[in-house]
Every structure is written in structure tokens, then in C-alpha cells.
Amino acid sequence: MKILVTGATGYIGKRLIPLLLNDGHTIVCPVRDKKRAENYYKDQTNIHLVEADFLDAKSLNLIPKNIDAAYYLIHSMSNSAKEFHVLEEKCAFNFKRFAESTSIKQVIYLSGITNDTKLSKHLLSRKNVENTLASKKYALTTFKAGIIVGSGSSSFEIIRDLVEKLPAMIAPKWLNTKTQPLAIRDVLSFLQKALAKKELYNTSYDIFGPEILTYKEMLLQFAAVRKLKRSIITVPVMTAKLSSYWLYFVTSTSYKLASSLVNSMGVEVIGKKSNINQILDINPMCYKEAVQLAFNKIEQNSIISSWKDSYVSSGKLKNYVDEFINVPKYGCFRDFKKRNIKDKERALNRIWAIGGETGWYYGTFLWKIRGFLDQLFGGAGLRRGRRHPTELNAGDALDFWRVIYADKEKGKLLLYAEMILPGEAWLEFKIEKGILYQTATFRPRGLAGRLYWYSVMPFHWFVFNGMINNINK
């Protein structure tokens, strides 16, 4: 079949596409930024990338019409846009109008469980999207999942941060909220097996794991898997705002995402029973098994996708790769260094391993202080780390940087700063004709930007000299 997959660079999309390819399907991926996506899919002959944005109806004309089925995986968990629910509904409406003009027979939509009368803004938006997607010209199959457990998922990483950093927790009362966590592997099985299943046309099913657990029980079971002893006391006095700050400072999430999650976590998410497991022959695994499976993937460095690679993890929704790939020259400050290469392959490997657990090769404590200050002012800090210890792709999060360009064969890596700054900053590594070039560029915003640059110049001299010297060891 020829299948349209929206959200192709997202957490679910990047995991679903390989499964569909293994089944022999041809995949059409509409993406806002081809440069970001092609690194993931450049070696696949059965993938067609199309640059299109579902907020822009005209751009959808580039997508082919001879498509058999589609997956709708477009979601937003950010409050960056105050009217995010309006944007989600607009995306769904534009998708529906496009799909109705094609040969699509089935649309499969992954939503959230919405069986509570008092829904969070995000769950209410999911419900409205489902209503918008319903059509008489194609069949809609909706799966509603609660907490998704898998390596790199936002819920998994947040629970991991809490359990591994805090031996004892004084936690908000929403930790007593009940939910039914579902392994990412099972989510993908539902999505994959529902394709072209006519008995699922125009149906909606809740999908969930076999256990009803509170968030507190999830934390304690996670700790048991990790062989850690943890104690948790819940208190009723912690407001939503305090809870959001609590998550923000302890975990790797942004404040805006933390706020969204807190609003959702106050709502009980218990799925409605049905025969969908029997129809698709799926036996969902228990929570502990899902956690253990996730750690197996982490230990093998085989995390396919992570929520941190979404622009939402920085609290911003810009199309960075397109907007910032051309480093400005005028009105900028630059710190430029170059060295004759001793060992090109070694230097490239060190550049591609920068950040995360490896660190920045010089003045690690200074980077940590800068990360702490960034976090204090609402930035990403150094908490996001990196998805893989030695691989980088355009669009990846890298501590408080975003990868704009990464081509190891051409010997060039370009990073854009997502830290809180009175201006904009780029860091570029390039190897040409036996010479390693390292350039830090800062475009200041007003007087504050210029004062900032001059105040950090002494630190830059030591840090950037030490960094290029250690890369070139």
C-alpha cells in the first residue's frame, strides 16, 4: 500500500515508519523541513519526503493524491501558543480537506483517552481533533492511549529523572491519580495491525495496559526495576504552578511542557474495555516489563526517537533548521579558532560525541554553571543531554543547543543555542584540507547583548581554546 504518515519526525512516527517499510509499504512523509527528516530516511528507497505544513493548506498540494491510507500523528504538548487547540483543529481541518480529495480509504488517528467529563485542555483538544477528522469520504479509526511507556518518551524520562535523582519525594496530590500505562511497543502494534482492517473502519477504541496504577505506584515500580529504594509522601497543598516548577527543576522537561503535563495528570485516565485486543491479537505487557524493555534499548544505544528532539522540549516551535542554517556575519561577535589536524577521524569522532555524558572537553564546571543559570531563568539547561552518544542528526537536541546541520562526511557540525540569551548564538565545527575550524558566533540584541558578550569573553578564551585543543588531541 501507499501510506501517508503525518508527524514523521515525531516520537511515534519515527518508530512506526520502519515497521510499515518492513511490511512492504511505500511511505509518503509530509514534513515541515526536509533537511531535518532526510538524515533519518535518506537510505530508504520506499520513502518519499514532501515539504508541507498542515497549518498551510496550499502547501498540501505537493502531496500526491494516489494514497491508500494515512496515519494522523500530529500533536502538540506545548503551551507556547496560547491558542494551541485552535492550531491543532486547523491542522486537522486542513488534513481532512486534503484527504477527502485523495483516494485514501482509511485514516488511523492516535489520540488520548478522554472518558472524564472534566478534561484537560490538551485532552479536550484531542477529542475535538477526532470530531474534526470524521468524514463520509474515508473511514476513521481512532485509538486512544493514556501514558505511553518507552525509551525517550516524555513520561518515561520524567519518571526516570524523579526516581534516579530523588531518594525521597514530597510530591503533589495528583500522584494519586489513576492511569493505565501502555508500552510503546504495544501502541505500535495497534497502529500497525489496524491498517486496512475493515471491521475497524469508523470505530474508536481505548488502548491501555493490563494494570490500573497511580503515578505514585508507577514511580515505585520504576524504582523496583532499577533496584532503588524510594519513599514518597503526597501533600494536598501544592498548587498546579508549584507542581509545574517542581517537575521543571527536578526533571529534564521545559516549564511549559511541565505545566501541560500537570494539567493532564490531574485527570483520571482509565480506558473503556472492549474486544480490540482480541481483534488484533495483542496482549499488552505490564508496566514493569515495559520499563525493563525501555532500559534494554537505552543500554544498547538504540533509542529511535526521543521527545527531547521535538522543538517543544525547548518551549519553542520554530523551524530552526531552515531559519538558522545560514550563520550571520554582520553585526556579530565571533570567537574563531583553528588548528592543524593531527588525526582527522579521531577529531570527527570527538566532535560527534560532544555534549551529554561526554561533556564539552574543557571547563566542564563552567558549562554546568551556565546550564544552571539557564535553567534558573526558564531555559533548557544541560538536562536534555543527547539521544545517542555518537550520532547526531539535524533537529536533534544537544544539551542547550539544537543541531542545525550535521554531515560527518563533509566534516561539518553546526549548533544553534536554545539557552536564554540577549541575542542569538551559533557554534560551528568544520574540517577542511587538514585544518579544524571552530567558530562561535553571537548576534547581540541591544545593549544587553553587547554587555553579555564582553562579560563572558574571559571565560570564552579559556573554554574555546581548551575545547579545540582537546578535540584535536
mmCIF file of C-alpha atoms in Angstrom, residues 75-384:
data_model
loop_
_atom_site.group_PDB
_atom_site.id
_atom_site.type_symbol
_atom_site.label_atom_id
_atom_site.label_comp_id
_atom_site.label_asym_id
_atom_site.label_seq_id
_atom_site.Cartn_x
_atom_site.Cartn_y
_atom_site.Cartn_z
ATOM 1 C CA HIS A 75 0.064 16.522 18.320
ATOM 2 C CA SER A 76 1.292 19.424 20.411
ATOM 3 C CA MET A 77 2.012 19.315 24.152
ATOM 4 C CA SER A 78 3.284 22.882 24.319
ATOM 5 C CA ASN A 79 1.658 25.978 25.711
ATOM 6 C CA SER A 80 3.976 28.160 23.631
ATOM 7 C CA ALA A 81 0.985 29.095 21.547
ATOM 8 C CA LYS A 82 -1.817 30.205 23.891
ATOM 9 C CA GLU A 83 -4.380 29.053 21.347
ATOM 10 C CA PHE A 84 -2.716 25.716 20.626
ATOM 11 C CA HIS A 85 -6.101 23.969 20.444
ATOM 12 C CA VAL A 86 -7.061 26.308 17.588
ATOM 13 C CA LEU A 87 -3.869 25.354 15.726
ATOM 14 C CA GLU A 88 -4.494 21.630 16.303
ATOM 15 C CA GLU A 89 -8.023 21.954 14.971
ATOM 16 C CA LYS A 90 -6.781 23.916 11.952
ATOM 17 C CA CYS A 91 -4.230 21.168 11.180
ATOM 18 C CA ALA A 92 -6.953 18.521 11.419
ATOM 19 C CA PHE A 93 -9.336 20.513 9.223
ATOM 20 C CA ASN A 94 -6.686 21.078 6.532
ATOM 21 C CA PHE A 95 -5.720 17.389 6.664
ATOM 22 C CA LYS A 96 -9.359 16.341 6.310
ATOM 23 C CA ARG A 97 -9.954 18.586 3.286
ATOM 24 C CA PHE A 98 -6.806 17.230 1.643
ATOM 25 C CA ALA A 99 -7.616 13.581 2.465
ATOM 26 C CA GLU A 100 -11.113 13.928 1.024
ATOM 27 C CA SER A 101 -9.562 14.953 -2.305
ATOM 28 C CA THR A 102 -7.444 11.779 -2.485
ATOM 29 C CA SER A 103 -8.019 8.032 -2.798
ATOM 30 C CA ILE A 104 -7.463 7.479 0.945
ATOM 31 C CA LYS A 105 -9.792 4.789 2.301
ATOM 32 C CA GLN A 106 -8.735 4.785 5.977
ATOM 33 C CA VAL A 107 -7.245 7.317 8.392
ATOM 34 C CA ILE A 108 -5.783 5.996 11.663
ATOM 35 C CA TYR A 109 -5.605 8.596 14.429
ATOM 36 C CA LEU A 110 -3.707 8.221 17.715
ATOM 37 C CA SER A 111 -5.428 10.234 20.427
ATOM 38 C CA GLY A 112 -5.629 10.275 24.225
ATOM 39 C CA ILE A 113 -8.175 8.589 26.490
ATOM 40 C CA THR A 114 -10.994 11.095 27.035
ATOM 41 C CA ASN A 115 -13.548 9.378 29.270
ATOM 42 C CA ASP A 116 -13.629 12.027 32.007
ATOM 43 C CA THR A 117 -16.197 14.833 31.991
ATOM 44 C CA LYS A 118 -13.541 17.264 33.267
ATOM 45 C CA LEU A 119 -10.841 17.103 30.602
ATOM 46 C CA SER A 120 -7.542 18.976 30.494
ATOM 47 C CA LYS A 121 -7.097 21.448 27.650
ATOM 48 C CA HIS A 122 -4.898 19.016 25.752
ATOM 49 C CA LEU A 123 -7.227 16.036 26.091
ATOM 50 C CA LEU A 124 -10.186 18.221 25.098
ATOM 51 C CA SER A 125 -8.210 19.301 22.044
ATOM 52 C CA ARG A 126 -7.569 15.628 21.147
ATOM 53 C CA LYS A 127 -11.301 14.982 21.331
ATOM 54 C CA ASN A 128 -12.075 17.973 19.102
ATOM 55 C CA VAL A 129 -9.479 16.793 16.576
ATOM 56 C CA GLU A 130 -11.200 13.391 16.412
ATOM 57 C CA ASN A 131 -14.534 15.093 15.699
ATOM 58 C CA THR A 132 -12.906 17.235 13.018
ATOM 59 C CA LEU A 133 -11.257 14.252 11.295
ATOM 60 C CA ALA A 134 -14.533 12.293 10.945
ATOM 61 C CA SER A 135 -15.582 12.117 7.289
ATOM 62 C CA LYS A 136 -18.043 10.430 4.939
ATOM 63 C CA LYS A 137 -15.360 10.063 2.243
ATOM 64 C CA TYR A 138 -12.934 7.891 4.219
ATOM 65 C CA ALA A 139 -13.103 5.661 7.304
ATOM 66 C CA LEU A 140 -11.631 6.943 10.565
ATOM 67 C CA THR A 141 -10.048 4.533 13.073
ATOM 68 C CA THR A 142 -9.220 6.144 16.405
ATOM 69 C CA PHE A 143 -7.028 4.682 19.128
ATOM 70 C CA LYS A 144 -6.979 6.494 22.470
ATOM 71 C CA ALA A 145 -3.957 5.820 24.670
ATOM 72 C CA GLY A 146 -3.052 7.019 28.149
ATOM 73 C CA ILE A 147 0.537 7.182 29.427
ATOM 74 C CA ILE A 148 2.948 5.724 26.842
ATOM 75 C CA VAL A 149 5.990 3.966 28.308
ATOM 76 C CA GLY A 150 9.097 3.697 26.163
ATOM 77 C CA SER A 151 12.697 4.828 25.904
ATOM 78 C CA GLY A 152 12.724 8.507 25.059
ATOM 79 C CA SER A 153 9.032 9.189 25.804
ATOM 80 C CA SER A 154 8.322 12.284 27.902
ATOM 81 C CA SER A 155 6.508 10.346 30.656
ATOM 82 C CA PHE A 156 9.281 7.729 30.853
ATOM 83 C CA GLU A 157 12.085 10.321 31.024
ATOM 84 C CA ILE A 158 10.291 12.426 33.638
ATOM 85 C CA ILE A 159 9.645 9.405 35.873
ATOM 86 C CA ARG A 160 13.246 8.314 35.339
ATOM 87 C CA ASP A 161 14.551 11.722 36.446
ATOM 88 C CA LEU A 162 12.376 11.732 39.556
ATOM 89 C CA VAL A 163 13.275 8.189 40.611
ATOM 90 C CA GLU A 164 17.001 8.378 39.948
ATOM 91 C CA LYS A 165 17.553 11.855 41.403
ATOM 92 C CA LEU A 166 15.335 11.842 44.499
ATOM 93 C CA PRO A 167 15.701 9.167 47.229
ATOM 94 C CA ALA A 168 12.686 10.751 48.973
ATOM 95 C CA MET A 169 9.924 12.905 47.464
ATOM 96 C CA ILE A 170 7.386 15.296 48.897
ATOM 97 C CA ALA A 171 5.053 15.223 45.936
ATOM 98 C CA PRO A 172 1.765 16.834 44.838
ATOM 99 C CA LYS A 173 -1.542 15.022 45.383
ATOM 100 C CA TRP A 174 -2.005 14.290 41.671
ATOM 101 C CA LEU A 175 0.461 11.429 42.165
ATOM 102 C CA ASN A 176 -2.595 9.538 43.457
ATOM 103 C CA THR A 177 -4.369 9.922 40.096
ATOM 104 C CA LYS A 178 -5.039 6.580 38.407
ATOM 105 C CA THR A 179 -3.948 5.697 34.877
ATOM 106 C CA GLN A 180 -3.288 2.657 32.671
ATOM 107 C CA PRO A 181 0.230 2.884 31.185
ATOM 108 C CA LEU A 182 0.829 1.227 27.815
ATOM 109 C CA ALA A 183 4.181 0.147 26.334
ATOM 110 C CA ILE A 184 5.274 1.937 23.157
ATOM 111 C CA ARG A 185 5.752 -1.468 21.509
ATOM 112 C CA ASP A 186 2.055 -2.240 22.078
ATOM 113 C CA VAL A 187 0.988 1.185 20.782
ATOM 114 C CA LEU A 188 2.895 0.499 17.571
ATOM 115 C CA SER A 189 1.300 -2.958 17.280
ATOM 116 C CA PHE A 190 -2.188 -1.428 17.451
ATOM 117 C CA LEU A 191 -1.308 1.154 14.792
ATOM 118 C CA GLN A 192 0.396 -1.383 12.511
ATOM 119 C CA LYS A 193 -2.230 -4.139 12.737
ATOM 120 C CA ALA A 194 -5.216 -1.814 12.284
ATOM 121 C CA LEU A 195 -4.164 -0.922 8.744
ATOM 122 C CA ALA A 196 -6.801 -1.974 6.162
ATOM 123 C CA LYS A 197 -8.777 -3.818 8.851
ATOM 124 C CA LYS A 198 -12.321 -3.163 7.617
ATOM 125 C CA GLU A 199 -14.011 -4.147 10.876
ATOM 126 C CA LEU A 200 -12.182 -1.189 12.466
ATOM 127 C CA TYR A 201 -13.475 1.351 9.953
ATOM 128 C CA ASN A 202 -15.303 4.233 11.660
ATOM 129 C CA THR A 203 -14.575 2.913 15.147
ATOM 130 C CA SER A 204 -12.895 4.308 18.263
ATOM 131 C CA TYR A 205 -11.101 2.236 20.907
ATOM 132 C CA ASP A 206 -9.296 2.974 24.173
ATOM 133 C CA ILE A 207 -5.991 1.100 24.282
ATOM 134 C CA PHE A 208 -4.254 0.501 27.601
ATOM 135 C CA GLY A 209 -2.044 -1.796 29.619
ATOM 136 C CA PRO A 210 -3.311 -4.583 31.909
ATOM 137 C CA GLU A 211 -2.822 -2.633 35.182
ATOM 138 C CA ILE A 212 -4.532 0.347 36.794
ATOM 139 C CA LEU A 213 -1.784 2.261 38.632
ATOM 140 C CA THR A 214 -1.433 5.625 40.322
ATOM 141 C CA TYR A 215 1.510 7.793 39.308
ATOM 142 C CA LYS A 216 2.940 7.091 42.768
ATOM 143 C CA GLU A 217 2.771 3.337 42.114
ATOM 144 C CA MET A 218 4.426 3.871 38.739
ATOM 145 C CA LEU A 219 7.315 5.719 40.407
ATOM 146 C CA LEU A 220 7.761 2.977 42.998
ATOM 147 C CA GLN A 221 7.585 0.160 40.430
ATOM 148 C CA PHE A 222 10.086 2.031 38.265
ATOM 149 C CA ALA A 223 12.379 2.246 41.303
ATOM 150 C CA ALA A 224 11.957 -1.502 41.887
ATOM 151 C CA VAL A 225 13.056 -2.245 38.308
ATOM 152 C CA ARG A 226 16.116 -0.048 38.886
ATOM 153 C CA LYS A 227 16.722 -1.735 42.278
ATOM 154 C CA LEU A 228 16.410 1.596 44.106
ATOM 155 C CA LYS A 229 14.665 2.244 47.417
ATOM 156 C CA ARG A 230 12.420 5.302 47.248
ATOM 157 C CA SER A 231 9.862 6.879 49.589
ATOM 158 C CA ILE A 232 7.099 9.247 48.523
ATOM 159 C CA ILE A 233 4.859 11.475 50.624
ATOM 160 C CA THR A 234 1.995 13.248 48.850
ATOM 161 C CA VAL A 235 0.720 16.599 50.125
ATOM 162 C CA PRO A 236 -2.511 18.389 49.181
ATOM 163 C CA VAL A 237 -1.127 21.939 49.376
ATOM 164 C CA MET A 238 0.972 22.002 46.225
ATOM 165 C CA THR A 239 -0.716 24.129 43.543
ATOM 166 C CA ALA A 240 -0.558 23.426 39.794
ATOM 167 C CA LYS A 241 2.024 26.191 39.416
ATOM 168 C CA LEU A 242 4.216 24.835 42.236
ATOM 169 C CA SER A 243 3.845 21.320 40.795
ATOM 170 C CA SER A 244 4.996 22.602 37.395
ATOM 171 C CA TYR A 245 8.068 24.242 38.950
ATOM 172 C CA TRP A 246 8.745 21.036 40.911
ATOM 173 C CA LEU A 247 8.788 18.987 37.676
ATOM 174 C CA TYR A 248 10.765 21.661 35.818
ATOM 175 C CA PHE A 249 13.640 21.886 38.308
ATOM 176 C CA VAL A 250 13.929 18.152 39.032
ATOM 177 C CA THR A 251 13.383 16.688 35.558
ATOM 178 C CA SER A 252 14.560 17.411 32.016
ATOM 179 C CA THR A 253 11.237 18.864 30.861
ATOM 180 C CA SER A 254 10.651 22.517 29.962
ATOM 181 C CA TYR A 255 8.404 24.573 32.237
ATOM 182 C CA LYS A 256 5.705 24.885 29.576
ATOM 183 C CA LEU A 257 5.608 21.145 28.988
ATOM 184 C CA ALA A 258 5.645 20.546 32.748
ATOM 185 C CA SER A 259 2.645 22.842 33.088
ATOM 186 C CA SER A 260 0.794 20.937 30.344
ATOM 187 C CA LEU A 261 1.593 17.595 31.948
ATOM 188 C CA VAL A 262 0.458 18.732 35.410
ATOM 189 C CA ASN A 263 -2.878 19.850 33.963
ATOM 190 C CA SER A 264 -3.303 16.440 32.291
ATOM 191 C CA MET A 265 -2.090 14.368 35.255
ATOM 192 C CA GLY A 266 -4.895 15.634 37.457
ATOM 193 C CA VAL A 267 -7.377 13.784 35.238
ATOM 194 C CA GLU A 268 -8.003 10.069 35.811
ATOM 195 C CA VAL A 269 -7.239 8.088 32.660
ATOM 196 C CA ILE A 270 -8.933 4.677 32.762
ATOM 197 C CA GLY A 271 -9.734 3.023 29.443
ATOM 198 C CA LYS A 272 -13.086 1.598 28.419
ATOM 199 C CA LYS A 273 -12.951 -2.179 27.988
ATOM 200 C CA SER A 274 -13.522 -3.621 24.522
ATOM 201 C CA ASN A 275 -12.557 -6.586 22.347
ATOM 202 C CA ILE A 276 -9.838 -4.711 20.417
ATOM 203 C CA ASN A 277 -7.066 -6.865 21.942
ATOM 204 C CA GLN A 278 -8.760 -9.991 20.595
ATOM 205 C CA ILE A 279 -9.479 -8.444 17.178
ATOM 206 C CA LEU A 280 -5.819 -7.538 16.634
ATOM 207 C CA ASP A 281 -4.332 -10.396 18.694
ATOM 208 C CA ILE A 282 -2.409 -8.099 21.033
ATOM 209 C CA ASN A 283 -1.628 -8.916 24.654
ATOM 210 C CA PRO A 284 -0.282 -5.666 26.213
ATOM 211 C CA MET A 285 2.670 -6.076 28.561
ATOM 212 C CA CYS A 286 2.671 -4.960 32.199
ATOM 213 C CA TYR A 287 4.310 -1.708 33.333
ATOM 214 C CA LYS A 288 7.452 -3.250 34.838
ATOM 215 C CA GLU A 289 8.092 -5.226 31.659
ATOM 216 C CA ALA A 290 7.691 -2.054 29.569
ATOM 217 C CA VAL A 291 10.194 -0.202 31.797
ATOM 218 C CA GLN A 292 12.717 -3.042 31.582
ATOM 219 C CA LEU A 293 12.344 -3.183 27.799
ATOM 220 C CA ALA A 294 12.959 0.560 27.607
ATOM 221 C CA PHE A 295 16.195 0.207 29.591
ATOM 222 C CA ASN A 296 17.320 -2.610 27.323
ATOM 223 C CA LYS A 297 17.032 -0.172 24.406
ATOM 224 C CA ILE A 298 18.897 2.532 26.330
ATOM 225 C CA GLU A 299 21.750 0.165 27.207
ATOM 226 C CA GLN A 300 22.043 -0.858 23.549
ATOM 227 C CA ASN A 301 22.082 2.831 22.433
ATOM 228 C CA SER A 302 19.141 2.029 20.162
ATOM 229 C CA ILE A 303 16.709 4.815 21.095
ATOM 230 C CA ILE A 304 14.994 5.552 17.770
ATOM 231 C CA SER A 305 13.185 8.689 18.867
ATOM 232 C CA SER A 306 13.022 10.989 21.871
ATOM 233 C CA TRP A 307 10.573 13.704 22.922
ATOM 234 C CA LYS A 308 13.608 15.925 23.609
ATOM 235 C CA ASP A 309 14.325 16.136 19.878
ATOM 236 C CA SER A 310 10.993 17.896 19.405
ATOM 237 C CA TYR A 311 11.247 21.688 19.310
ATOM 238 C CA VAL A 312 8.644 21.602 22.107
ATOM 239 C CA SER A 313 11.413 20.477 24.510
ATOM 240 C CA SER A 314 12.857 23.990 24.317
ATOM 241 C CA GLY A 315 9.453 25.621 24.685
ATOM 242 C CA LYS A 316 9.732 26.910 21.109
ATOM 243 C CA LEU A 317 8.151 25.862 17.846
ATOM 244 C CA LYS A 318 10.450 27.473 15.270
ATOM 245 C CA ASN A 319 11.612 25.681 12.148
ATOM 246 C CA TYR A 320 15.222 26.042 13.310
ATOM 247 C CA VAL A 321 16.973 24.073 10.601
ATOM 248 C CA ASP A 322 15.694 26.342 7.847
ATOM 249 C CA GLU A 323 15.818 29.597 9.779
ATOM 250 C CA PHE A 324 19.291 29.384 11.309
ATOM 251 C CA ILE A 325 21.405 27.318 8.904
ATOM 252 C CA ASN A 326 22.954 30.484 7.434
ATOM 253 C CA VAL A 327 25.161 31.922 10.177
ATOM 254 C CA PRO A 328 25.092 35.754 10.058
ATOM 255 C CA LYS A 329 28.305 37.741 9.605
ATOM 256 C CA TYR A 330 27.328 41.378 10.047
ATOM 257 C CA GLY A 331 26.648 42.926 13.439
ATOM 258 C CA CYS A 332 28.028 39.824 15.170
ATOM 259 C CA PHE A 333 30.798 38.938 17.612
ATOM 260 C CA ARG A 334 32.939 35.915 16.757
ATOM 261 C CA ASP A 335 35.396 33.676 18.567
ATOM 262 C CA PHE A 336 37.406 31.959 15.834
ATOM 263 C CA LYS A 337 39.979 29.223 16.381
ATOM 264 C CA LYS A 338 41.810 26.879 14.011
ATOM 265 C CA ARG A 339 44.283 24.025 14.395
ATOM 266 C CA ASN A 340 46.191 21.759 12.034
ATOM 267 C CA ILE A 341 44.590 18.327 12.330
ATOM 268 C CA LYS A 342 46.608 15.560 13.965
ATOM 269 C CA ASP A 343 44.085 12.761 13.325
ATOM 270 C CA LYS A 344 41.012 13.659 11.248
ATOM 271 C CA GLU A 345 38.960 10.583 12.107
ATOM 272 C CA ARG A 346 39.645 10.941 15.828
ATOM 273 C CA ALA A 347 38.788 14.659 15.731
ATOM 274 C CA LEU A 348 35.498 13.985 13.913
ATOM 275 C CA ASN A 349 34.551 11.269 16.392
ATOM 276 C CA ARG A 350 35.224 13.636 19.291
ATOM 277 C CA ILE A 351 33.160 16.400 17.680
ATOM 278 C CA TRP A 352 30.258 13.999 17.078
ATOM 279 C CA ALA A 353 30.389 12.831 20.706
ATOM 280 C CA ILE A 354 30.347 16.328 22.216
ATOM 281 C CA GLY A 355 27.883 17.179 24.992
ATOM 282 C CA GLY A 356 25.706 14.849 27.035
ATOM 283 C CA GLU A 357 27.700 12.374 29.140
ATOM 284 C CA THR A 358 30.919 13.221 27.258
ATOM 285 C CA GLY A 359 30.808 16.900 28.181
ATOM 286 C CA TRP A 360 32.395 19.804 26.308
ATOM 287 C CA TYR A 361 36.072 18.817 26.649
ATOM 288 C CA TYR A 362 37.135 21.810 28.752
ATOM 289 C CA GLY A 363 35.815 23.750 31.735
ATOM 290 C CA THR A 364 33.007 21.299 32.402
ATOM 291 C CA PHE A 365 32.155 23.060 35.679
ATOM 292 C CA LEU A 366 31.715 26.355 33.771
ATOM 293 C CA TRP A 367 29.317 24.688 31.325
ATOM 294 C CA LYS A 368 27.384 23.279 34.299
ATOM 295 C CA ILE A 369 27.159 26.728 35.916
ATOM 296 C CA ARG A 370 25.922 28.202 32.623
ATOM 297 C CA GLY A 371 23.372 25.387 32.365
ATOM 298 C CA PHE A 372 22.165 26.000 35.926
ATOM 299 C CA LEU A 373 21.748 29.744 35.253
ATOM 300 C CA ASP A 374 19.877 28.968 32.062
ATOM 301 C CA GLN A 375 17.519 26.645 33.915
ATOM 302 C CA LEU A 376 17.028 29.241 36.662
ATOM 303 C CA PHE A 377 15.765 31.718 34.049
ATOM 304 C CA GLY A 378 13.429 29.181 32.410
ATOM 305 C CA GLY A 379 15.736 27.718 29.745
ATOM 306 C CA ALA A 380 16.540 24.126 28.830
ATOM 307 C CA GLY A 381 19.820 23.957 30.745
ATOM 308 C CA LEU A 382 22.058 20.914 30.233
ATOM 309 C CA ARG A 383 19.327 18.469 31.258
ATOM 310 C CA ARG A 384 18.253 17.234 27.841
#
